[in-house]
XYZ file of C-alpha atoms in Angstrom:
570
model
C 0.000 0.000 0.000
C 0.999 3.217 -0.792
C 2.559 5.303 2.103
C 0.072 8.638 0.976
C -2.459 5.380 1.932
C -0.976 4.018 4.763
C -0.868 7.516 6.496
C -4.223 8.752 5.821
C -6.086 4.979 7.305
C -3.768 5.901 10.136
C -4.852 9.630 10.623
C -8.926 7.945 10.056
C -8.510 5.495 12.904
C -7.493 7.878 15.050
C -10.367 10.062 14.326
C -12.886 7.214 14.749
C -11.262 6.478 17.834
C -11.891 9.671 19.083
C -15.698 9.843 18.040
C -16.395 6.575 20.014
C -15.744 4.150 16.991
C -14.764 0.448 17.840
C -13.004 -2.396 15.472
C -13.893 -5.378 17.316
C -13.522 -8.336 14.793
C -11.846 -6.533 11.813
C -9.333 -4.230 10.070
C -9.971 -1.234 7.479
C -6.957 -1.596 4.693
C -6.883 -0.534 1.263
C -7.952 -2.878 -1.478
C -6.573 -1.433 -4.652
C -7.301 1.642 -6.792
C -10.514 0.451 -7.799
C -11.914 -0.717 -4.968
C -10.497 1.758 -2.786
C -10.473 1.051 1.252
C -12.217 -2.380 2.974
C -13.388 -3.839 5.579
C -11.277 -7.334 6.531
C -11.638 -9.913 9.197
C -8.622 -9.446 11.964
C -10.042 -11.680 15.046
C -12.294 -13.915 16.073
C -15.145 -12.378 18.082
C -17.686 -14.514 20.337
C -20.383 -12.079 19.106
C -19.741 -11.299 15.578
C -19.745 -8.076 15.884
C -17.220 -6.797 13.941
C -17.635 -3.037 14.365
C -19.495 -0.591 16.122
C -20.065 3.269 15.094
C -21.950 5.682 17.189
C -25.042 7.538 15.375
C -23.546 10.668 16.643
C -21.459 10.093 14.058
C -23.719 9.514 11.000
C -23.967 11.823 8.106
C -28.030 13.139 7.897
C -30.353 15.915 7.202
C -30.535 16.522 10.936
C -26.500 16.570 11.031
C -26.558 19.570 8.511
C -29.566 21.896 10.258
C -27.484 21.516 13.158
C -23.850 22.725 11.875
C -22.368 25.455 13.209
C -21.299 26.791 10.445
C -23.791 25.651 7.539
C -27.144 25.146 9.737
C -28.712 28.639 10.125
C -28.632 29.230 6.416
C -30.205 25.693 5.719
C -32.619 25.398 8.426
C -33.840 28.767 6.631
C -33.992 27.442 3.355
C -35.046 24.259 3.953
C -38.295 25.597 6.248
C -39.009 27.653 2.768
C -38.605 24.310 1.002
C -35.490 25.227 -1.260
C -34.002 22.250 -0.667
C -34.753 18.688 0.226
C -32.917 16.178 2.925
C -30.819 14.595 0.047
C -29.290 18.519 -1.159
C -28.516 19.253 2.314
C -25.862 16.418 2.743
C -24.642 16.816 -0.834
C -23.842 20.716 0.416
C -22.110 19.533 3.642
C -19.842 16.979 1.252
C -18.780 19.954 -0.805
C -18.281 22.516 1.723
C -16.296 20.360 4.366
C -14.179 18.848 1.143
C -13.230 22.634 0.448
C -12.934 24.092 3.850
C -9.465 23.900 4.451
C -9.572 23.083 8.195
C -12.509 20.422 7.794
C -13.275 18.196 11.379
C -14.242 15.740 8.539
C -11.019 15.708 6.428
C -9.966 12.342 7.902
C -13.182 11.065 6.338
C -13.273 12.657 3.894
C -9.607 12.273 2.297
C -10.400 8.361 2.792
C -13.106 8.503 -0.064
C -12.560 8.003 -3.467
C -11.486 11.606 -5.623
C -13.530 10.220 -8.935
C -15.917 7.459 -9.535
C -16.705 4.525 -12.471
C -20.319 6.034 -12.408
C -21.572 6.885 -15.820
C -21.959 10.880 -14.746
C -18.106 10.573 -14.865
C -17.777 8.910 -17.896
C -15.733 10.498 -20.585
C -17.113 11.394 -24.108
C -15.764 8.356 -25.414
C -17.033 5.970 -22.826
C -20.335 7.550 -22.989
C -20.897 6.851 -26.407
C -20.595 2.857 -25.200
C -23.539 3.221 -23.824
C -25.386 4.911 -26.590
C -28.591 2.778 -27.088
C -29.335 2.172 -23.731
C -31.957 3.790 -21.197
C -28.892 4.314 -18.768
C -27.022 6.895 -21.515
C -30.048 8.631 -21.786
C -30.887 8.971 -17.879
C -27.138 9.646 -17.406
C -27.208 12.710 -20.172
C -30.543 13.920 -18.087
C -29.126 13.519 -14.731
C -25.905 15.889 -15.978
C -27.752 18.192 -16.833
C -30.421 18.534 -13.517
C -27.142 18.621 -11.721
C -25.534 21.107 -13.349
C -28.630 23.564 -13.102
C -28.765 22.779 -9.493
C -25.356 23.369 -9.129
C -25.544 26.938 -11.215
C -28.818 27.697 -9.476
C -28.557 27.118 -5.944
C -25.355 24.698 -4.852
C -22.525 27.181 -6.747
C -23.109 30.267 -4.712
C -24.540 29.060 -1.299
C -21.130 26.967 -1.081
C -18.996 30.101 -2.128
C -21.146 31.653 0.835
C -20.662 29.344 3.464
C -17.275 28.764 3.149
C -17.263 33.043 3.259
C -18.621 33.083 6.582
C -15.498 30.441 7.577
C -13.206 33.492 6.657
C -12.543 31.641 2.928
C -12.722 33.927 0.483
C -10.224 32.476 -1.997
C -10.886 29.096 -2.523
C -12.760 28.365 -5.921
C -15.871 25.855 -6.358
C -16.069 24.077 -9.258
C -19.090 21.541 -10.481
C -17.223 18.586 -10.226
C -16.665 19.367 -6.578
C -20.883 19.109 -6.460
C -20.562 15.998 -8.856
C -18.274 14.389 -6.259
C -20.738 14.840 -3.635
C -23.394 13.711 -5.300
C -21.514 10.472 -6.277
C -20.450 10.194 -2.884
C -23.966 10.517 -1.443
C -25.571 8.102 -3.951
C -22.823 5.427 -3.806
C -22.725 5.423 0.250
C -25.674 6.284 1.932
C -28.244 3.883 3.785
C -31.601 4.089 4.541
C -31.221 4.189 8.637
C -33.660 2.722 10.905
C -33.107 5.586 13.856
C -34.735 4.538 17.292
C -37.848 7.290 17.753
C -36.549 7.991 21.004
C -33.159 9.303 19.163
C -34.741 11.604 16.857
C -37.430 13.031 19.512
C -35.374 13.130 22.705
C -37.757 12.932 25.424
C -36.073 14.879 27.234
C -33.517 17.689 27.242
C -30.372 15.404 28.365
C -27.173 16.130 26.018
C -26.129 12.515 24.831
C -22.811 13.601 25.382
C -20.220 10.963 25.386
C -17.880 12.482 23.106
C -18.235 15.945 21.653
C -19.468 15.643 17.835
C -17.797 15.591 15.476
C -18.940 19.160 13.268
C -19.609 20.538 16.550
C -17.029 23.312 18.419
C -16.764 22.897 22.001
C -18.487 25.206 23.951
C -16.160 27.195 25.961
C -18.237 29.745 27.574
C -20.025 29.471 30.903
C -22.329 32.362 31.503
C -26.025 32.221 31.450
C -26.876 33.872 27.987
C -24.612 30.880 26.250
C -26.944 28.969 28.400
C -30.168 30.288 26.953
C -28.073 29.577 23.261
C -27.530 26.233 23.993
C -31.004 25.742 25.200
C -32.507 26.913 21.985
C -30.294 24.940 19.971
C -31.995 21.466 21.550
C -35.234 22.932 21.020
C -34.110 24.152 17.664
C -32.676 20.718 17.056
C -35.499 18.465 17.723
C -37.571 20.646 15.603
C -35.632 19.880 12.533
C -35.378 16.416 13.243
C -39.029 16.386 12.899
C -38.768 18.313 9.700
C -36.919 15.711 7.958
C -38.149 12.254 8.816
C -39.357 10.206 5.870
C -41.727 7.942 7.564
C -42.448 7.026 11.505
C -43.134 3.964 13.221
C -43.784 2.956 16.830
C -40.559 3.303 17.929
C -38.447 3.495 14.073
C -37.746 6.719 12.256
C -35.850 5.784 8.703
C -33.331 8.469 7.978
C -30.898 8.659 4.378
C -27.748 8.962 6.250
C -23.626 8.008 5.558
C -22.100 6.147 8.291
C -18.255 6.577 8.063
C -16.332 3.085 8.649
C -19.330 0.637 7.532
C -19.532 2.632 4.502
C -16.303 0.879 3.514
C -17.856 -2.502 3.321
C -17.667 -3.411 -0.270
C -20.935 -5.138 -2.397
C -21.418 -9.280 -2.731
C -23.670 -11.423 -3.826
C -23.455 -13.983 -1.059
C -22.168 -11.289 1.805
C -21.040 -12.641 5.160
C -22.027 -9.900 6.901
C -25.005 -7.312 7.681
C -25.453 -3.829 9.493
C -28.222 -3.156 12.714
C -29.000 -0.536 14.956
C -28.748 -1.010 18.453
C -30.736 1.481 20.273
C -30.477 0.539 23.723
C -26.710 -0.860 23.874
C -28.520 -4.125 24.830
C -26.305 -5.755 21.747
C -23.024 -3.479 21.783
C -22.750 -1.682 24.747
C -23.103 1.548 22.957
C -26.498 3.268 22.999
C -27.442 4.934 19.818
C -25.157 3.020 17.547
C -24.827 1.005 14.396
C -22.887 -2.295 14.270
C -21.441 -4.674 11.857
C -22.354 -8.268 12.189
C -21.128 -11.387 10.635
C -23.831 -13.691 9.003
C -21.074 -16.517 8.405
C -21.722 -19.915 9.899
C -18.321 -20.503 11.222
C -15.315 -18.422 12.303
C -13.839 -15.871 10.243
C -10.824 -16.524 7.900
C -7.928 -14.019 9.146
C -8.123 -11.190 5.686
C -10.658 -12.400 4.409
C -12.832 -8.998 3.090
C -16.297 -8.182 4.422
C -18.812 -7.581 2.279
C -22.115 -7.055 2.480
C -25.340 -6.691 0.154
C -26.175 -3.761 -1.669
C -29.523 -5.450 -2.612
C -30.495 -7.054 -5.947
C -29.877 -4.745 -8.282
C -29.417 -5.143 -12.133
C -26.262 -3.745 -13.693
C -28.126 -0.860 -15.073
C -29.100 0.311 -11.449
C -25.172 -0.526 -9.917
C -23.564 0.995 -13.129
C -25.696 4.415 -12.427
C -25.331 4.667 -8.612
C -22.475 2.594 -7.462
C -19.653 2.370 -10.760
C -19.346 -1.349 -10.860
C -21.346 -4.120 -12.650
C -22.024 -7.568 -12.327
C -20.484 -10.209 -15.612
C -23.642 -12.260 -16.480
C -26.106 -10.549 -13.471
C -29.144 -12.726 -12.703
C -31.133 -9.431 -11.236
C -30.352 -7.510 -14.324
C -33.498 -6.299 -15.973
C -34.998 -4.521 -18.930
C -36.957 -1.434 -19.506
C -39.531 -1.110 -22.092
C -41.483 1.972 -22.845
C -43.794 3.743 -24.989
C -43.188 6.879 -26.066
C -45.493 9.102 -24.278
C -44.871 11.939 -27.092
C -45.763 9.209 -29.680
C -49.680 9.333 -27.939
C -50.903 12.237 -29.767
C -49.754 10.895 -33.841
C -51.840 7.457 -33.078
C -55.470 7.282 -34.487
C -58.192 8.473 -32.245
C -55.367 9.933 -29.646
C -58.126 11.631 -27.444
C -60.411 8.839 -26.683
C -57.250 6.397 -25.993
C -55.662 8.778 -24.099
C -58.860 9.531 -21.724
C -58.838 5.416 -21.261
C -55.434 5.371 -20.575
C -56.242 8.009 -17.595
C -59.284 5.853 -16.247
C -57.169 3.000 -16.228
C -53.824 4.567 -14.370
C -51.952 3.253 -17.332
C -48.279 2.898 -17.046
C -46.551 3.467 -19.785
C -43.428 1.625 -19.135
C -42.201 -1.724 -17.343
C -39.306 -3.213 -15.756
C -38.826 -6.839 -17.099
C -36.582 -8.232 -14.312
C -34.273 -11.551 -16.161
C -35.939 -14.447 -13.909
C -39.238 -13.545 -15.351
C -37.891 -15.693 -18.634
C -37.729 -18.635 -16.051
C -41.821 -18.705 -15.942
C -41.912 -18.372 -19.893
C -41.767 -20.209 -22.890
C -37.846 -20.112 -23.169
C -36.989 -21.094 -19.765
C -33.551 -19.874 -18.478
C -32.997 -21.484 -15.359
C -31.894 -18.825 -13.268
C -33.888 -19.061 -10.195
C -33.258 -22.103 -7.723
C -35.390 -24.250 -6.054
C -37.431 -22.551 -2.750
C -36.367 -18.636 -4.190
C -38.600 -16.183 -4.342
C -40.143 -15.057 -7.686
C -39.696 -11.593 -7.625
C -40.834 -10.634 -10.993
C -44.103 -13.289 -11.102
C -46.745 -11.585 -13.652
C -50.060 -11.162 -12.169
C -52.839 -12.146 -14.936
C -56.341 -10.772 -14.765
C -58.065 -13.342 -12.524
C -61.569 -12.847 -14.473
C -61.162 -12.870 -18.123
C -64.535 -12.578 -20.211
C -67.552 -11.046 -19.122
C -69.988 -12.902 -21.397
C -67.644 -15.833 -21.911
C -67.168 -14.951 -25.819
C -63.547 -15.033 -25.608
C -61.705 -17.716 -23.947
C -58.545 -17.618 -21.740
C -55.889 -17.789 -24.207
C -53.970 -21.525 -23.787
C -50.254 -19.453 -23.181
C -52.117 -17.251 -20.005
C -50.083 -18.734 -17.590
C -46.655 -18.576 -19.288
C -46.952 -14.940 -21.121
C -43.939 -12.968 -18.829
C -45.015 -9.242 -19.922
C -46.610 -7.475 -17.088
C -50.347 -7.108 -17.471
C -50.806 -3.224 -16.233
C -48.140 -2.991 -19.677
C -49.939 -4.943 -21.998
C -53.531 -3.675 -21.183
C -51.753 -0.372 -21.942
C -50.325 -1.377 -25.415
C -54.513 -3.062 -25.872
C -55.329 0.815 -25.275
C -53.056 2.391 -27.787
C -53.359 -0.780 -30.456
C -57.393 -0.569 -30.631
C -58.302 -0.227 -34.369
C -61.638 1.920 -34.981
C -63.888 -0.657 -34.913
C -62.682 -1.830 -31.521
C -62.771 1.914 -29.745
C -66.624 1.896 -30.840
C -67.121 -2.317 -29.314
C -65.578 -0.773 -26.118
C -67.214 2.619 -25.443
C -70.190 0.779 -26.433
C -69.601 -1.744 -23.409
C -68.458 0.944 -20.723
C -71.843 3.038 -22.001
C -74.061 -0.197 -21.022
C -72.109 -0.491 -17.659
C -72.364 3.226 -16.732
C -75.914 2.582 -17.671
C -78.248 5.789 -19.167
C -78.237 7.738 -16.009
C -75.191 7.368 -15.220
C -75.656 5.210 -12.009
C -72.655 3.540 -12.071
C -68.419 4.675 -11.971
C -66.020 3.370 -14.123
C -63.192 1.246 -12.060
C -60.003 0.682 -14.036
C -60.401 -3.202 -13.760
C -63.530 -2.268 -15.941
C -61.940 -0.721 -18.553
C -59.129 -3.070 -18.789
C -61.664 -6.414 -18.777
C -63.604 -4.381 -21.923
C -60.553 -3.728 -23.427
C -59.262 -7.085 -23.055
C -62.661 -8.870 -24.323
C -62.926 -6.512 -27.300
C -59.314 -6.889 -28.454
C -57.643 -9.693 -26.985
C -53.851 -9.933 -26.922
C -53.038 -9.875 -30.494
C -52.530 -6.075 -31.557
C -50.704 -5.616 -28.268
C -48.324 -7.854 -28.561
C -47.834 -6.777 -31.970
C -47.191 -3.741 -30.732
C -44.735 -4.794 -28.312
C -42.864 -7.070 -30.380
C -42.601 -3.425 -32.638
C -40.815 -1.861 -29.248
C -38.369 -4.913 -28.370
C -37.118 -4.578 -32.388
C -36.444 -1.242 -32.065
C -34.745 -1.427 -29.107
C -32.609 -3.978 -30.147
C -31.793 -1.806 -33.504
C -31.095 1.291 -31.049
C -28.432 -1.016 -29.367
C -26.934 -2.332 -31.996
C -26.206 0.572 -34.355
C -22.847 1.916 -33.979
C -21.989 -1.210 -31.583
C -22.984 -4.266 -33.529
C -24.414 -7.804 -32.082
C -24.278 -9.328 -28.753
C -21.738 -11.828 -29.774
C -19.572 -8.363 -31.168
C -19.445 -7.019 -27.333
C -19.383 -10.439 -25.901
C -15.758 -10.879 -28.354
C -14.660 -7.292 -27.144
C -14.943 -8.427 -23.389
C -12.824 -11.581 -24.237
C -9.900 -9.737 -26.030
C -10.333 -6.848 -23.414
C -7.052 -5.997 -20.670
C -8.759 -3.890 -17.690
C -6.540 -0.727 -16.894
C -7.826 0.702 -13.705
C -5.600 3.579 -13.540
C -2.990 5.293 -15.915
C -0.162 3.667 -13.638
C -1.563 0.387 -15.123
C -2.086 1.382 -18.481
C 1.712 1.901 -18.431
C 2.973 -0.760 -16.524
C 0.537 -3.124 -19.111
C 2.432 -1.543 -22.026
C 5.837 -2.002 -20.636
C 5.235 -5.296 -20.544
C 3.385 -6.317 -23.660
C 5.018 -4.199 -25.854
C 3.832 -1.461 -28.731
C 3.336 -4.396 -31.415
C 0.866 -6.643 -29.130
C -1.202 -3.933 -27.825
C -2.347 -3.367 -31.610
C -2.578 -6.964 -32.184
C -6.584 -8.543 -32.271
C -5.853 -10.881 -29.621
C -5.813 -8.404 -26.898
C -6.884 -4.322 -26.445
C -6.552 -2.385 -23.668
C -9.890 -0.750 -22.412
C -10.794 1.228 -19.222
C -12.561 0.318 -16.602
C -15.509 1.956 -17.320
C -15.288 1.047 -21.065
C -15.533 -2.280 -19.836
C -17.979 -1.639 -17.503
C -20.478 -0.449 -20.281
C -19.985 -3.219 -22.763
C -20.937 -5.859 -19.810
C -24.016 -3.816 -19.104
C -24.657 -3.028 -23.091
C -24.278 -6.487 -23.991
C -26.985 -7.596 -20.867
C -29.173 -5.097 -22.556
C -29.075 -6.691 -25.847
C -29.008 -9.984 -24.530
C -32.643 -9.613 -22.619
C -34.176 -7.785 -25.404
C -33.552 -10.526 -27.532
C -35.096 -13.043 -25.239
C -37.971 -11.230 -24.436
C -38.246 -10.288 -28.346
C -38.242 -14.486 -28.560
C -40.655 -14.866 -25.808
C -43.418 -11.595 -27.203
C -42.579 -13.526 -30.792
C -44.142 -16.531 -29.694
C -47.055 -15.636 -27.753
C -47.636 -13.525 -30.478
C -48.093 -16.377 -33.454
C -49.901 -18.276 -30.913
C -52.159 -15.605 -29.991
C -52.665 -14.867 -33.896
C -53.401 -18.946 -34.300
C -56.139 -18.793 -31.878
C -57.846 -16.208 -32.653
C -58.190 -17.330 -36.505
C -59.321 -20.828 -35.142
C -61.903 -19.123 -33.039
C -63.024 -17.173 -35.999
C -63.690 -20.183 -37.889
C -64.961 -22.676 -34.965
């Protein structure tokens, strides 16, 4: 490990040490420059807890209305509704990474500088992704970021750190950009005990002195009265930015500096609580680390734990990594909500599409193939089914159309398809339905429309064939979007075999010095970036799903088309 490396984890323990932090079971060390800083197994603890933070010393929306330095201006524009819970953390990231004299540098200098997240992809990486819903969400994203930055972030920052006595130091986007990244690649939903966030009483939890808090010095009654109205003033914004209340749970976005360093698996061997009481930890108020492994530790061997199940598109955006070959990737499908209005008889489709709460898009997780006609065997034995369809339990009012044979092996979402019905109708079809809903209503109007209504009229009228027609339509120009300018599946799938990973410049040199100028041109190998790489995996899991579910909307397709001309002439 670098020395720069080994004396910044050494100035961070220290600092953790002082803010009540305990390593119990395990070590932080740095991985590499990819990965960055972990979280290994040192010694074998009865318990399995392997670390315990206080919540003192968590990152939240709270945290910033009560900073010295940053709270008064926030608490003001956040009770005018400025800016939300998630803006107010970003804004403490970028201030305390530019204040010079920062009680969070030790933190702070321990997290990564840039990110494998597409919002720091270069031109040329960018354009990998071309095709894909994650280039255009990652071209959107830039740009609501930059107008927040120009808009609000730029010059409240250039304020704050004013009122620290900085009037020099210059603020730049990317320093916003980082703490965004950092925000959306570290934070975790916290589970606060009630009695935390809505102290009871007016007791000072005061083990240690927080962290972004200056001791008080001063003695005399008026600091008295200050400090009084800060606790007041405190509890107040606490209530302010809860997301949601239970009995005796208050879920909080939050970072939590040390577990924060636990890097993502699939099968983790460890998981985070809260410990409210101390019961577990002996620390009231605190989060701990605890292995989920059946058996002793190996000495070094990393902690991980779960990020959830996530598809690459999702970990590529937020996190900078994917998954080779991801069983929880997933595709997104869509119709074009601008397309609406150039379809025959827009209005009357469109006012159906509003009874029914249409959704114009769906998420078509991967182990949805498993229940279709192309099985993929993905899922295991006794796992959940996360992405089972749920088919319209009543089919026919009058019993003139039959459930169609495939019903219980079509994968597509129904709230999609009965969408795609809506938009498909032909002329004849709008006048069968309105006709239907007209006779339900009944003349004076006795009765409301429910959505399942106009979906089971739809549905009788028009059956499945037009939209799956219709869908097929979407999946083949989807796949044409992701192919031009990048070719086939097999294409990426022969890039990622011939590909050598540089993580870093110091790589990419080291890699030439010993291949050689003649075999880095050769076909047999090419050097690529990280996040070149990174997009090609996800790319090619893009192309690879819309061609199965292409295959799978194919078939129930001709079979839908078959049964419909056999009922015609039955």
């Amino acid at each position: 490990m670098a020395t720069s490396e080994e004396a910044k984890l050494e100035t961070f323990l220290q600092w953790l040490q002082a803010n009540g932090f305990h390593l119990r079971g395990c070590k932080i060390k740095y991985c590499d420059s990819r990965k960055g800083f972990g979280i290994f197994s040192d010694q074998h603890v009865s318990d399995g807890i392997l670390l315990v933070v206080p919540l003192d010393l968590a990152i939240t929306p709270m945290r910033v209305l009560q900073d010295p330095l940053i709270g008064p201006e926030c608490r003001e524009l956040f009770e005018e509704g400025d800016v939300d819970d998630r803006f107010l953390m970003m804004l403490l990231l970028t201030v305390e990474r530019l204040r010079k004299n920062s009680l969070w540098k030790p933190y702070l200098d321990m997290l990564p500088t840039t990110f494998g997240n597409s919002l720091w992809f270069s031109d040329d990486e960018l354009e990998e992704l071309r095709g894909t819903t994650l280039y255009r969400a990652t071209e959107l994203q830039k740009k609501s970021l930059m107008s927040l930055y120009e808009t609000k972030a730029k010059a409240l920052v250039k304020k704050l750190l004013s009122l620290d006595g900085d009037m020099e130091t210059e603020v730049c986007f990317e320093d916003f950009l980082w703490a965004n990244s950092v925000f959306w690649s570290r934070a975790l939903n916290i589970p606060f005990p009630r009695s935390y966030v809505f102290p009871e009483t007016q007791e000072v939890h005061d083990s240690h002195v927080p962290v972004n808090r200056r001791p008080e010095t001063s003695t005399d009654g008026e600091d008295d009265d200050k400090r009084s109205q800060v606790k007041k003033s405190d509890t107040q914004t606490k209530e302010m930015t809860c997301n949601s209340m239970q009995a005796e749970t208050v879920w909080v976005e939050g970072l939590v500096p040390g577990i924060d360093f636990c890097n993502h698996d699939l099968k983790p061997i460890a998981t985070w609580e809260v410990d409210g009481t101390g019961l577990t930890t002996g620390v009231p108020f605190s989060m701990y680390l605890v292995s989920a492994a059946q058996s002793p530790l190996q000495t070094d061997r990393e902690i991980t734990i779960s990020y959830g199940n996530k598809g690459n598109e999702e970990l590529l955006y937020l996190y900078g990594f994917v998954i080779d070959d991801n069983t929880d990737d997933y595709l997104m499908v869509h119709y074009p909500s601008e397309a609406i209005n150039s379809i025959s008889f827009s209005e009357s489709k469109i006012q159906l599409l509003e009874v029914q709460n249409a959704e114009m898009r769906c998420l078509l997780p991967k182990t949805l193939l498993d229940h279709g006609f192309f099985p993929l065997g993905i899922q295991k034995n006794g796992e959940n089914n996360k992405g089972q369809v749920d088919r319209i339990c009543s089919y026919s009012w009058s019993g003139q159309r039959k459930t169609p044979s495939y019903a219980n092996k079509l994968v597509f979402p129904e709230k999609f398809l009965t969408t795609l019905r809506t938009i498909a109708m032909q002329e004849d079809e709008l006048f069968k339905v309105s006709s239907m809903l007209e006779e339900l209503v009944g003349p004076d109007g006795e009765r409301q429309l429910s959505d399942t209504d106009v979906q089971s009229a739809i549905w009788e009228v028009c059956g499945d064939s037009g939209a799956l027609q219709l869908l097929v339509d979407l999946l083949r120009v989807k796949l044409t979007d992701l192919e031009e300018g990048s070719g086939t599946e097999e294409s990426d799938l022969d890039l990622l075999k011939k590909a050598i990973i540089i993580d870093s410049p110091k790589d990419e040199k080291q890699c030439k010095n010993n291949t050689g100028p003649m075999e880095n041109e050769s076909e047999e190998q090419k050097l690529m970036s990280r996040n070149k790489w990174s997009a090609i995996v996800y790319r090619r899991g893009q192309k690879q799903l819309t061609r199965l579910f292409l295959k799978e909307a194919e078939h129930a397709l001709q079979i839908s088309l078959d049964e419909e001309e056999f009922n015609v002439h039955s």
